[in-house]
Tab-separated table of C-alpha atoms in Angstrom:
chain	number	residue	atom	x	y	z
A	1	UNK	CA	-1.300	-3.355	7.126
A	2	UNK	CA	-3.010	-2.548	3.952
A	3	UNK	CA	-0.395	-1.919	0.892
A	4	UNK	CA	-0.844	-2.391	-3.020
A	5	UNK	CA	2.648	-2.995	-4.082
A	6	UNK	CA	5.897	-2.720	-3.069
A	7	UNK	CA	8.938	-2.426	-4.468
A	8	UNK	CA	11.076	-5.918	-3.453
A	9	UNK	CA	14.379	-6.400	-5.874
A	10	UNK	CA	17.610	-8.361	-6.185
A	11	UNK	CA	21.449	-7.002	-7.226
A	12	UNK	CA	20.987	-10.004	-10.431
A	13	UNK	CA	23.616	-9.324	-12.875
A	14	UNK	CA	22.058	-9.929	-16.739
A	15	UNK	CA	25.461	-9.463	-18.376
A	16	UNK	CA	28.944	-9.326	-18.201
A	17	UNK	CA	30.587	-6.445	-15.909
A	18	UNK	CA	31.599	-4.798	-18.685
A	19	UNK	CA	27.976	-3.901	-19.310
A	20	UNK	CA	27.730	-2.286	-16.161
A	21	UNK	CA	28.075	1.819	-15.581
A	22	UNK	CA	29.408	4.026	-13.089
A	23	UNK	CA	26.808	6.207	-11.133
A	24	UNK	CA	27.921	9.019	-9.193
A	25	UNK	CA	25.732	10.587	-6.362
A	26	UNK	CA	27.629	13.380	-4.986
A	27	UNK	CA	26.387	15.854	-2.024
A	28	UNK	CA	25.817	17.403	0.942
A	29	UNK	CA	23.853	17.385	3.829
A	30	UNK	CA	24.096	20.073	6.894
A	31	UNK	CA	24.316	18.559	9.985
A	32	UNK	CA	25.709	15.301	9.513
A	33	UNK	CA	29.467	16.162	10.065
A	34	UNK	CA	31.421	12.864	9.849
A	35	UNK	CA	28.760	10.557	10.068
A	36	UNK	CA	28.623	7.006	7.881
A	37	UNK	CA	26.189	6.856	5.263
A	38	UNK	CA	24.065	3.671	4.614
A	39	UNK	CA	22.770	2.400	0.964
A	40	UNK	CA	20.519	-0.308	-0.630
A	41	UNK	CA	19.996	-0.350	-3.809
A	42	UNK	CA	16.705	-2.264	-5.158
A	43	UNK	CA	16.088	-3.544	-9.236
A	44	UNK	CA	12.768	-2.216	-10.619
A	45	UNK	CA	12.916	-4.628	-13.397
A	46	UNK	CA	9.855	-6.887	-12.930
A	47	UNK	CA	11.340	-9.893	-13.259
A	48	UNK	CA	13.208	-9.188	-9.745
A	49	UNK	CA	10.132	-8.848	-7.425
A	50	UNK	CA	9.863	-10.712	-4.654
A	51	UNK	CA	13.259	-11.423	-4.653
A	52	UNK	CA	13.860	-9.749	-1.422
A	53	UNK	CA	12.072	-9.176	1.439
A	54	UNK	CA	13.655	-6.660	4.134
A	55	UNK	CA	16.302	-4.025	4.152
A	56	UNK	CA	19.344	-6.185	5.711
A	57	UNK	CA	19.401	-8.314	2.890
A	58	UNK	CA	19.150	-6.267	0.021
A	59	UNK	CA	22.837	-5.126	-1.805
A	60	UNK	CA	24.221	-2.537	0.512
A	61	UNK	CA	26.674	-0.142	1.030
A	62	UNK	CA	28.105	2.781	2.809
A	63	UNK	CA	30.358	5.574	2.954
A	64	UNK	CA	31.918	8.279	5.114
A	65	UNK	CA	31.004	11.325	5.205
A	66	UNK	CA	33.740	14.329	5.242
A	67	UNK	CA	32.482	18.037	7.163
A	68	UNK	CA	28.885	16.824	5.830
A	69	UNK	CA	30.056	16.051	1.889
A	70	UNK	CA	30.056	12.255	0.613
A	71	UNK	CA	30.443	10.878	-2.963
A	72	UNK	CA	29.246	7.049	-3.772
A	73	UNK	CA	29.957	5.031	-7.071
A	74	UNK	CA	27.878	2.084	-8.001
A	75	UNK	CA	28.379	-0.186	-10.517
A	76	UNK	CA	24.555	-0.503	-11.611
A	77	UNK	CA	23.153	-2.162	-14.231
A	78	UNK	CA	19.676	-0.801	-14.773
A	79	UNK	CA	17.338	1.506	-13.662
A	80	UNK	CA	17.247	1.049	-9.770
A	81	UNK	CA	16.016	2.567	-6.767
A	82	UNK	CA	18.621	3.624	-4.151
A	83	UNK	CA	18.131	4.521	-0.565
A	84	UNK	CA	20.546	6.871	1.743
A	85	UNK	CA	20.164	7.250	5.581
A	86	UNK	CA	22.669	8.679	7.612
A	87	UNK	CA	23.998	6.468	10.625
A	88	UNK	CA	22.381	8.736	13.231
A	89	UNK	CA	19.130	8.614	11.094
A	90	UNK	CA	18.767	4.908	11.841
A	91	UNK	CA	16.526	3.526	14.587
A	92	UNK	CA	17.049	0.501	16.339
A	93	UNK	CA	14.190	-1.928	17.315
A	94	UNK	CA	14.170	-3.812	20.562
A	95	UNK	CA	15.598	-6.613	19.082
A	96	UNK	CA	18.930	-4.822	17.690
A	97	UNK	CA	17.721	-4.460	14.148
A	98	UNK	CA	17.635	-0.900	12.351
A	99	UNK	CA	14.579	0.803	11.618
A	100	UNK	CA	14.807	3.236	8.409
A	101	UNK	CA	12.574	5.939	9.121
A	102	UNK	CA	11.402	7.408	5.941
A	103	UNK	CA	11.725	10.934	6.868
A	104	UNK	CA	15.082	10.447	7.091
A	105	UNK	CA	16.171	8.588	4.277
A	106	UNK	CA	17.490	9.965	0.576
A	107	UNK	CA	15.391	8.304	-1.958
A	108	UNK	CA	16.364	8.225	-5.471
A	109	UNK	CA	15.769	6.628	-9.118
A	110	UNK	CA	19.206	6.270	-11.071
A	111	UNK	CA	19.480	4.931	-14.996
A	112	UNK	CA	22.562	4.113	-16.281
A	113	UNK	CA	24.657	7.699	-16.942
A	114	UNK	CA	23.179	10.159	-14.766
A	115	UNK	CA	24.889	11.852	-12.195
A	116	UNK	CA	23.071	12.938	-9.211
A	117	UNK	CA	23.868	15.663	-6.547
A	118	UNK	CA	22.227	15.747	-3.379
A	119	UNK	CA	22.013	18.776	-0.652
A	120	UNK	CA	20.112	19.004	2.055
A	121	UNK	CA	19.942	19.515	6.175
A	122	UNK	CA	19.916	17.157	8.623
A	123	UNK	CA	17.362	17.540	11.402
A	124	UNK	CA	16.101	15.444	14.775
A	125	UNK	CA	13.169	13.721	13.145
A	126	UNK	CA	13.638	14.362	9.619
A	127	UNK	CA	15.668	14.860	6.860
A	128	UNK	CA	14.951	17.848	3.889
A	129	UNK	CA	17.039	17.624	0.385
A	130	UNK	CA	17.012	18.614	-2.736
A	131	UNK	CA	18.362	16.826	-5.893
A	132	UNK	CA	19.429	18.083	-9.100
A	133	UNK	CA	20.765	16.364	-12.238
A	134	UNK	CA	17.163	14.263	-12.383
A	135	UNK	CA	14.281	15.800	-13.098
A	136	UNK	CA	12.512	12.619	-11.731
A	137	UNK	CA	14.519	13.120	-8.737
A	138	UNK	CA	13.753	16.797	-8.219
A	139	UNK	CA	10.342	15.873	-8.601
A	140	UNK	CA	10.047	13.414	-5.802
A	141	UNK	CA	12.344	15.647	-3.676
A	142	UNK	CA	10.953	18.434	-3.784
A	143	UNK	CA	6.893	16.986	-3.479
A	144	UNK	CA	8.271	14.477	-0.025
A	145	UNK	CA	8.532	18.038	1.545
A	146	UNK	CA	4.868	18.487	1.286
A	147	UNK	CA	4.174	15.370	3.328
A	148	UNK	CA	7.171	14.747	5.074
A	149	UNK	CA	4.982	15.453	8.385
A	150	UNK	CA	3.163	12.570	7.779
A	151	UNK	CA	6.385	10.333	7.609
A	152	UNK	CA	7.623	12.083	10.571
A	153	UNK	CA	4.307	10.951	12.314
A	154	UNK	CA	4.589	7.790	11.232
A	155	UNK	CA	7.831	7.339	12.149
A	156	UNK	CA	6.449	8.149	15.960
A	157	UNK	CA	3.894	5.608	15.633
A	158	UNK	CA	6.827	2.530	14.744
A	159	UNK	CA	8.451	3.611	17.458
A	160	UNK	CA	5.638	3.282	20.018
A	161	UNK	CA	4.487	0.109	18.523
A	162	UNK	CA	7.784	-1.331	18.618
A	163	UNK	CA	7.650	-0.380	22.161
A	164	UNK	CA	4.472	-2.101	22.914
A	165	UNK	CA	5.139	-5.141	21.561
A	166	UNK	CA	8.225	-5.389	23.587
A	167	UNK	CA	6.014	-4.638	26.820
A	168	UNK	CA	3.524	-7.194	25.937
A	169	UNK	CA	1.167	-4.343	26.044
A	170	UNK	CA	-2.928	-4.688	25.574
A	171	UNK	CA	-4.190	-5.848	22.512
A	172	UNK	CA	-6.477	-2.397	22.163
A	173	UNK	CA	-3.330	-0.107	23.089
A	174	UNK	CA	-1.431	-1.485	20.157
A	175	UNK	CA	-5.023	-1.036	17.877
A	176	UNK	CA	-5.103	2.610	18.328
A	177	UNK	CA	-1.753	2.820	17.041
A	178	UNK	CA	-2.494	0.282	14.165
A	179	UNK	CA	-5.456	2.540	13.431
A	180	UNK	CA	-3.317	5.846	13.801
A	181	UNK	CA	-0.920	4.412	11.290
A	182	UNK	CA	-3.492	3.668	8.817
A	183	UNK	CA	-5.160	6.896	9.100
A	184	UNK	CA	-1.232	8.656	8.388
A	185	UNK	CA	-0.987	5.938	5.536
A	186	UNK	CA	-4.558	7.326	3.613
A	187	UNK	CA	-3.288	11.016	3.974
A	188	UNK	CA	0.389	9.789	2.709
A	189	UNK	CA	-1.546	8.132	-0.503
A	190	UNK	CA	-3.928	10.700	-0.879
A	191	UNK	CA	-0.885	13.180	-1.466
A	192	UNK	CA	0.313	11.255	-4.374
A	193	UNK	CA	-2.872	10.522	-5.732
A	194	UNK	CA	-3.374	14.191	-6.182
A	195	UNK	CA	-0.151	14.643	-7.377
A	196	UNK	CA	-0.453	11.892	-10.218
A	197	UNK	CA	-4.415	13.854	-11.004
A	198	UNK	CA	-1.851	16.802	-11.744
A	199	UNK	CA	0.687	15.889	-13.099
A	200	UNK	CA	0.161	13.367	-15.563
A	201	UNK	CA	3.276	14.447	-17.711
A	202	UNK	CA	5.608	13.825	-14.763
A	203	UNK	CA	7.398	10.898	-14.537
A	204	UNK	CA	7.158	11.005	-10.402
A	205	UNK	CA	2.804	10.179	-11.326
A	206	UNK	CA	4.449	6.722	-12.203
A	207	UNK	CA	6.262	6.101	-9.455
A	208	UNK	CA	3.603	7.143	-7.261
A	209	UNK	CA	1.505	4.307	-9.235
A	210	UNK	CA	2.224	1.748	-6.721
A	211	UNK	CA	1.077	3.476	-4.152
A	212	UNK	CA	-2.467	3.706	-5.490
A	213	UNK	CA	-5.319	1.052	-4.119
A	214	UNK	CA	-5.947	-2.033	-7.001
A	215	UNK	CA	-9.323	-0.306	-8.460
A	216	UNK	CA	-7.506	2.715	-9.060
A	217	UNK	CA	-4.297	1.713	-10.793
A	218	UNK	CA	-5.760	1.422	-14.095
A	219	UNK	CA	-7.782	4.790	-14.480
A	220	UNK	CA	-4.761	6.783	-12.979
A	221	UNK	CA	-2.458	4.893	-15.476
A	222	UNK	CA	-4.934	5.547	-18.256
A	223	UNK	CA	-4.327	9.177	-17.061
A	224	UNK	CA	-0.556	9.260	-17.744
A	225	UNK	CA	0.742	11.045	-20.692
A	226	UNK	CA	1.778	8.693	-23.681
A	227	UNK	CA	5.241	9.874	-23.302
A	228	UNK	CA	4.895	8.429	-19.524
A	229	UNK	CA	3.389	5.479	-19.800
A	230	UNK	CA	6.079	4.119	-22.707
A	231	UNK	CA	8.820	5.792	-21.147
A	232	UNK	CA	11.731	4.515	-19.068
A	233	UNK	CA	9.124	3.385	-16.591
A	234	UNK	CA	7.522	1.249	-19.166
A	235	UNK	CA	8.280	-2.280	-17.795
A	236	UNK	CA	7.112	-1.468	-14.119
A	237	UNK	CA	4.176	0.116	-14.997
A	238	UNK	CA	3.012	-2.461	-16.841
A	239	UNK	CA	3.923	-4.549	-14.006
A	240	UNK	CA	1.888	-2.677	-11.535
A	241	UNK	CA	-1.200	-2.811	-13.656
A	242	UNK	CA	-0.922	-6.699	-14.131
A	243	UNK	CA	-0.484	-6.624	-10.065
A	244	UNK	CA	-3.189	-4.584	-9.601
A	245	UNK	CA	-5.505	-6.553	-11.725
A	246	UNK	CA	-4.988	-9.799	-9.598
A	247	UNK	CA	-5.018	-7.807	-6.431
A	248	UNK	CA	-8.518	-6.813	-7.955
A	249	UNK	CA	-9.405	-11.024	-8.545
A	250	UNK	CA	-8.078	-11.568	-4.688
A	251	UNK	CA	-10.414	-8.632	-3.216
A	252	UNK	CA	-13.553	-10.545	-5.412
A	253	UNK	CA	-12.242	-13.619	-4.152
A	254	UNK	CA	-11.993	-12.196	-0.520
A	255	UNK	CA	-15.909	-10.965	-1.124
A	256	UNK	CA	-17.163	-14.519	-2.282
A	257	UNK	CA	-15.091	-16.402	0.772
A	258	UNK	CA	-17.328	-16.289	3.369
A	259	UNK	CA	-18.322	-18.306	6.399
A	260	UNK	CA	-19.624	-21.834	5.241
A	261	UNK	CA	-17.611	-21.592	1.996
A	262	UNK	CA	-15.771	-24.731	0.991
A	263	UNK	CA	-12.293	-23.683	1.183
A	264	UNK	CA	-10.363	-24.573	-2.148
A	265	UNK	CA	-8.260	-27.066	-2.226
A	266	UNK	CA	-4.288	-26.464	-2.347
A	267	UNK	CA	-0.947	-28.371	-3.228
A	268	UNK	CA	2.351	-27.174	-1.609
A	269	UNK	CA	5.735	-28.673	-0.489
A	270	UNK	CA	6.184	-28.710	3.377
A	271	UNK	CA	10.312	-28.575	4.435
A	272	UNK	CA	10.812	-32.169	3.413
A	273	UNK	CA	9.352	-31.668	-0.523
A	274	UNK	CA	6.299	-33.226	0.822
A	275	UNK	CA	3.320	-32.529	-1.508
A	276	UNK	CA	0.290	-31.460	0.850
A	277	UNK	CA	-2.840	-30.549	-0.065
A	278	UNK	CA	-6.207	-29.675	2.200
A	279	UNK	CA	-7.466	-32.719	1.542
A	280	UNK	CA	-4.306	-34.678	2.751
A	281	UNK	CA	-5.883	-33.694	6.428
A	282	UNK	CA	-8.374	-35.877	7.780
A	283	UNK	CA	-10.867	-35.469	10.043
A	284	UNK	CA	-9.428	-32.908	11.801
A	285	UNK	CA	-10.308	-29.048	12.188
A	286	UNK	CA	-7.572	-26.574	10.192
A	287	UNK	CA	-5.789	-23.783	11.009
A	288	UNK	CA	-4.135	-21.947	7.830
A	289	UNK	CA	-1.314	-18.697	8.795
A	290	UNK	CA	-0.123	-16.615	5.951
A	291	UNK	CA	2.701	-14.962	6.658
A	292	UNK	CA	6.158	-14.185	5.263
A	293	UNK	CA	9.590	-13.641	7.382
A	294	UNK	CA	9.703	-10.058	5.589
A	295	UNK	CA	6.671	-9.433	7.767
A	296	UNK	CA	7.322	-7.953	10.838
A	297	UNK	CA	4.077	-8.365	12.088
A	298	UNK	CA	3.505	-12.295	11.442
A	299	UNK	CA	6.758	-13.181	13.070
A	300	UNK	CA	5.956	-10.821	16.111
A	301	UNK	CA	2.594	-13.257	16.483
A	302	UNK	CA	4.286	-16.137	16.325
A	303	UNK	CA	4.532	-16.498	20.216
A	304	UNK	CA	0.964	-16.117	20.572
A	305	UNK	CA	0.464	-18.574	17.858
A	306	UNK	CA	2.715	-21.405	20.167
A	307	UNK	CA	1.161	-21.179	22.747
A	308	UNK	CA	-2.877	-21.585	21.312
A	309	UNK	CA	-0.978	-24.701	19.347
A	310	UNK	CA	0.491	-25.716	22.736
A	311	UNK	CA	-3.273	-25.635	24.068
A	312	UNK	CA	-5.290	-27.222	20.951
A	313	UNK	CA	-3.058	-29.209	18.644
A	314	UNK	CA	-4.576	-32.091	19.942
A	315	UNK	CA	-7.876	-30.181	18.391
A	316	UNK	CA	-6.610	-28.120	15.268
A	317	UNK	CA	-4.174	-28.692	12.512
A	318	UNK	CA	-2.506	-25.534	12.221
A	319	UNK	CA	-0.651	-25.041	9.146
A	320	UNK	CA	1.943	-22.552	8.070
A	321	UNK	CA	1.839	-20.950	4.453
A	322	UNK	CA	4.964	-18.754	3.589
A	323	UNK	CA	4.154	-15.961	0.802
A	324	UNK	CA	6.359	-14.102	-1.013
A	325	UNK	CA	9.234	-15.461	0.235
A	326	UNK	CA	12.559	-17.933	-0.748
A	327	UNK	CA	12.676	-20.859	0.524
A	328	UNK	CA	15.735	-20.581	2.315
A	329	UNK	CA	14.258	-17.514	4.695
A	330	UNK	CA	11.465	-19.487	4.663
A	331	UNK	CA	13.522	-22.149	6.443
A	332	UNK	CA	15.871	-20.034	8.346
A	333	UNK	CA	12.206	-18.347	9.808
A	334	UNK	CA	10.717	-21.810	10.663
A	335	UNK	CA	14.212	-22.715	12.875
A	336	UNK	CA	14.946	-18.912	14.049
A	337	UNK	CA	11.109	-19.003	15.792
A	338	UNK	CA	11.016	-22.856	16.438
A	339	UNK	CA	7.633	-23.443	15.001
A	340	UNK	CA	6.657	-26.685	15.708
A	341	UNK	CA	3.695	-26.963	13.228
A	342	UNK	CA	3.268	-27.882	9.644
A	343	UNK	CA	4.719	-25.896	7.296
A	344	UNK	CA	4.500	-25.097	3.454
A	345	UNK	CA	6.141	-23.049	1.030
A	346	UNK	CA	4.136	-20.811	-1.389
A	347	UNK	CA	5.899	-19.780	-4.538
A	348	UNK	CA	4.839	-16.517	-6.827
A	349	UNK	CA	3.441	-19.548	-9.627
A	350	UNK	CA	1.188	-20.853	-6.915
A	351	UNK	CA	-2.652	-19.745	-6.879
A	352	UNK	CA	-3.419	-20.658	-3.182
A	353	UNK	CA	-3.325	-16.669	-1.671
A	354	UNK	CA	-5.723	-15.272	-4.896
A	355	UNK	CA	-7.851	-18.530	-3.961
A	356	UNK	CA	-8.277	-17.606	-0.338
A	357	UNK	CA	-8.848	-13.842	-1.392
A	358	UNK	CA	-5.389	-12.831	1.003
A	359	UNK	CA	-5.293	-9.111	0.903
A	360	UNK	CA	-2.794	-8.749	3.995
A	361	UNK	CA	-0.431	-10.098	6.340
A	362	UNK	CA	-0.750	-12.211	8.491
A	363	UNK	CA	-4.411	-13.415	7.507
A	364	UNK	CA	-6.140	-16.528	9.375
A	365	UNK	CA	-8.317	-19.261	7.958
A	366	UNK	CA	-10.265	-21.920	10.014
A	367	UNK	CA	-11.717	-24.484	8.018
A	368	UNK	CA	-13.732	-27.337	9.799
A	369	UNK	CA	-13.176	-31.199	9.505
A	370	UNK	CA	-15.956	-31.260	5.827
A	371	UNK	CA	-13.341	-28.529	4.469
A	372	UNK	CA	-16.026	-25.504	5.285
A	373	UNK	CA	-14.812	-21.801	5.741
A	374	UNK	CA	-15.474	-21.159	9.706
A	375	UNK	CA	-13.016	-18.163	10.156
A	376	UNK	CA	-11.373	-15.814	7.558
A	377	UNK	CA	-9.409	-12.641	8.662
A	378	UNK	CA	-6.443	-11.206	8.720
A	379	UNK	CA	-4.148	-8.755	10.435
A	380	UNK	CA	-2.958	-8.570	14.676
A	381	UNK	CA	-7.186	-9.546	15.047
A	382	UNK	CA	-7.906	-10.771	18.672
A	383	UNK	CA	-11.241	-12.552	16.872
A	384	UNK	CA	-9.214	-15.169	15.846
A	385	UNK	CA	-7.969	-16.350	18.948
A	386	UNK	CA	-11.452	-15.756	20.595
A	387	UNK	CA	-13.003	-17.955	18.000
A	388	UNK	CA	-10.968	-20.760	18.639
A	389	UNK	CA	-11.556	-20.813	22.377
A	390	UNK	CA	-14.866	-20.758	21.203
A	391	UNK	CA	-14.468	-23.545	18.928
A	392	UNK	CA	-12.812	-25.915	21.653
A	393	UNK	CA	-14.930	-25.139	24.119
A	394	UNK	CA	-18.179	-26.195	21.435
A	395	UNK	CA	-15.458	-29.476	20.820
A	396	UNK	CA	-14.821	-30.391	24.304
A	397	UNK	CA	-18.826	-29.945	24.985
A	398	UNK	CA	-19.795	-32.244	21.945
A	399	UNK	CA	-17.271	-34.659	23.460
């Protein structure tokens, strides 16, 4: 649940195509005979974050593969992150879309001119490569095979929580794997954190930046060779530090939030252009949602959401706030899960998620008819729903 950063880009074009270069990636990987090779290709240019949320709708592409060999051109225009994952590699969900594991995808970092080869061997659970013609690429190659266990496990877990959710299973079955992944996540960063502690010259350490918790970004990056830190990786580093800073103001935030806090005020546009703010809701208890339709694990709570507003919307205002998001999957999202309460839109200018202290997705707010903090928490957290039974049942008593 818990991530610092990650990387979210669009295919924008800055110039004209003749700007733009060819980059080769040639290889081949044992084991994958004829098989169609899928591609996304993600911007790290900080002025593209946020841009896209989710795999499908990044710029894709694919190719055939030929006895195992495959060669892919892109016309890119600056340094960009591409994914590869063979067709059998892919995993689908219950509800048809495909899971990329990340043991089994080919991830690179291509600037303009380089030319990459790729080898490798294809196996059930994971995939092991090689890369030459980057010596950024070689580096992350070559370190992934030191934790690609830990992928391959949590791989295992998506599956089985994908699983669950589809059975309807427990609430404390699907927290042991929540708590399983999280434990796999720590090891996963703690990999990379060593890494970057030893080898500050490399410029892998600064990709590996935004994987690092907020109150660590800024001594590791202090820790980066000079030649690093104003390197090619320049722009996003100094993007990851700014992040990392306000992710540091939303944790202080989170800490000074508590139970009886007034909850600060807010102005955003519901899906008519509507300016609401808190105090636009009278006399009336509030419910706020952050979420995002990027994030798996907000949509999948939407039907438990319906149904406590079917029970207490006579009670509770229960607001939607969309983070991170466009506002046309913010719309599509509202009609694709027919959410019948109010909705708002929360662009990356807007204050309203450092304000509330929101650390991760989905997160909860109550806040009581005099605009006090009742509830604050976020994440798949049965507390929530068991405080508003709670809180209807003290309503309905008081009545």
């Amino acid at each position: 649940m818990k991530t610092i950063y990650t990387i979210l880009a669009v295919f924008l074009c800055i110039s004209t195509i003749s700007c733009q270069q060819k980059h080769t990636i040639t290889g081949y990987i044992k084991g994958i005979g004829n098989d169609t090779i899928y591609g996304i290709h993600t911007s790290l240019h900080p002025d593209s974050i946020n841009r896209y949320r989710g795999d499908s709708e990044l710029p894709h592409f694919k190719t055939v593969a030929k006895n195992g060999r495959f060669t892919i051109d892109l016309s890119l225009y600056d340094l960009q992150m591409v994914q590869l994952i063979p067709g059998k590699g892919q995993i689908l969900h219950a509800d048809g879309n495909a899971y990329w594991a990340s043991s089994k995808t080919i991830d690179l970092y291509i600037t303009p001119g380089e030319q990459i080869n790729v080898t490798g061997e294809f196996f059930p659970d994971y995939l092991s490569y090689s890369v030459s013609g980057s010596e950024l690429n070689s580096q992350l190659a070559n370190h992934k095979k030191t934790y690609i266990h830990l992928l391959v496990e949590t791989m295992k877990c998506d599956i089985i929580l994908d699983s669950l959710f589809r059975e309807d299973a427990p609430q404390a079955e699907k927290n042991k794997i929540f708590n399983r992944y999280d434990k796999i996540g720590n090891n996963i960063q703690a990999y990379k954190y060593t890494y970057i502690k030893q080898y500050p010259n490399r410029e892998a350490s600064a990709i590996y930046l935004s994987n690092m918790e907020a109150d660590s970004v800024q001594i590791l990056y202090n820790s980066l060779n000079p030649e690093i830190r104003d390197g090619k990786l320049k722009n996003r580093l100094d993007h990851i530090v700014l992040f990392s800073t306000q992710q540091l103001q939303a944790q202080q935030r989170h800490k000074e939030l508590s139970v009886g806090s007034t909850a600060p005020d807010f102005l955003l546009p519901d899906v008519n252009g509507n300016q609401i703010s808190l105090s636009s809701f009278k006399n009336k208890y509030i419910v706020l949602d952050f979420w995002g339709s990027w994030c798996g694990y907000c949509v999948a709570e939407f039907p438990n959401l319906k149904n406590y507003y079917g029970k207490y919307h006579t009670l509770f205002e229960f607001v939607g706030v969309c983070c991170n998001d466009t506002k046309e999957k913010w719309q599509q999202a509202i009609k694709e899960n027919d959410l019948p309460w109010k909705n708002l839109f929360c662009s990356s200018e807007m204050t309203i998620t450092r304000d509330y202290g929101i650390l991760a997705y989905p997160s909860q707010v109550i806040i009581s008819p005099d605009k006090k903090i009742i509830y604050i928490g976020s994440g798949v957290n049965p507390k929530f729903y068991q405080t508003l039974d709670e809180l209807a049942r003290s309503i309905h008593s008081g009545i």
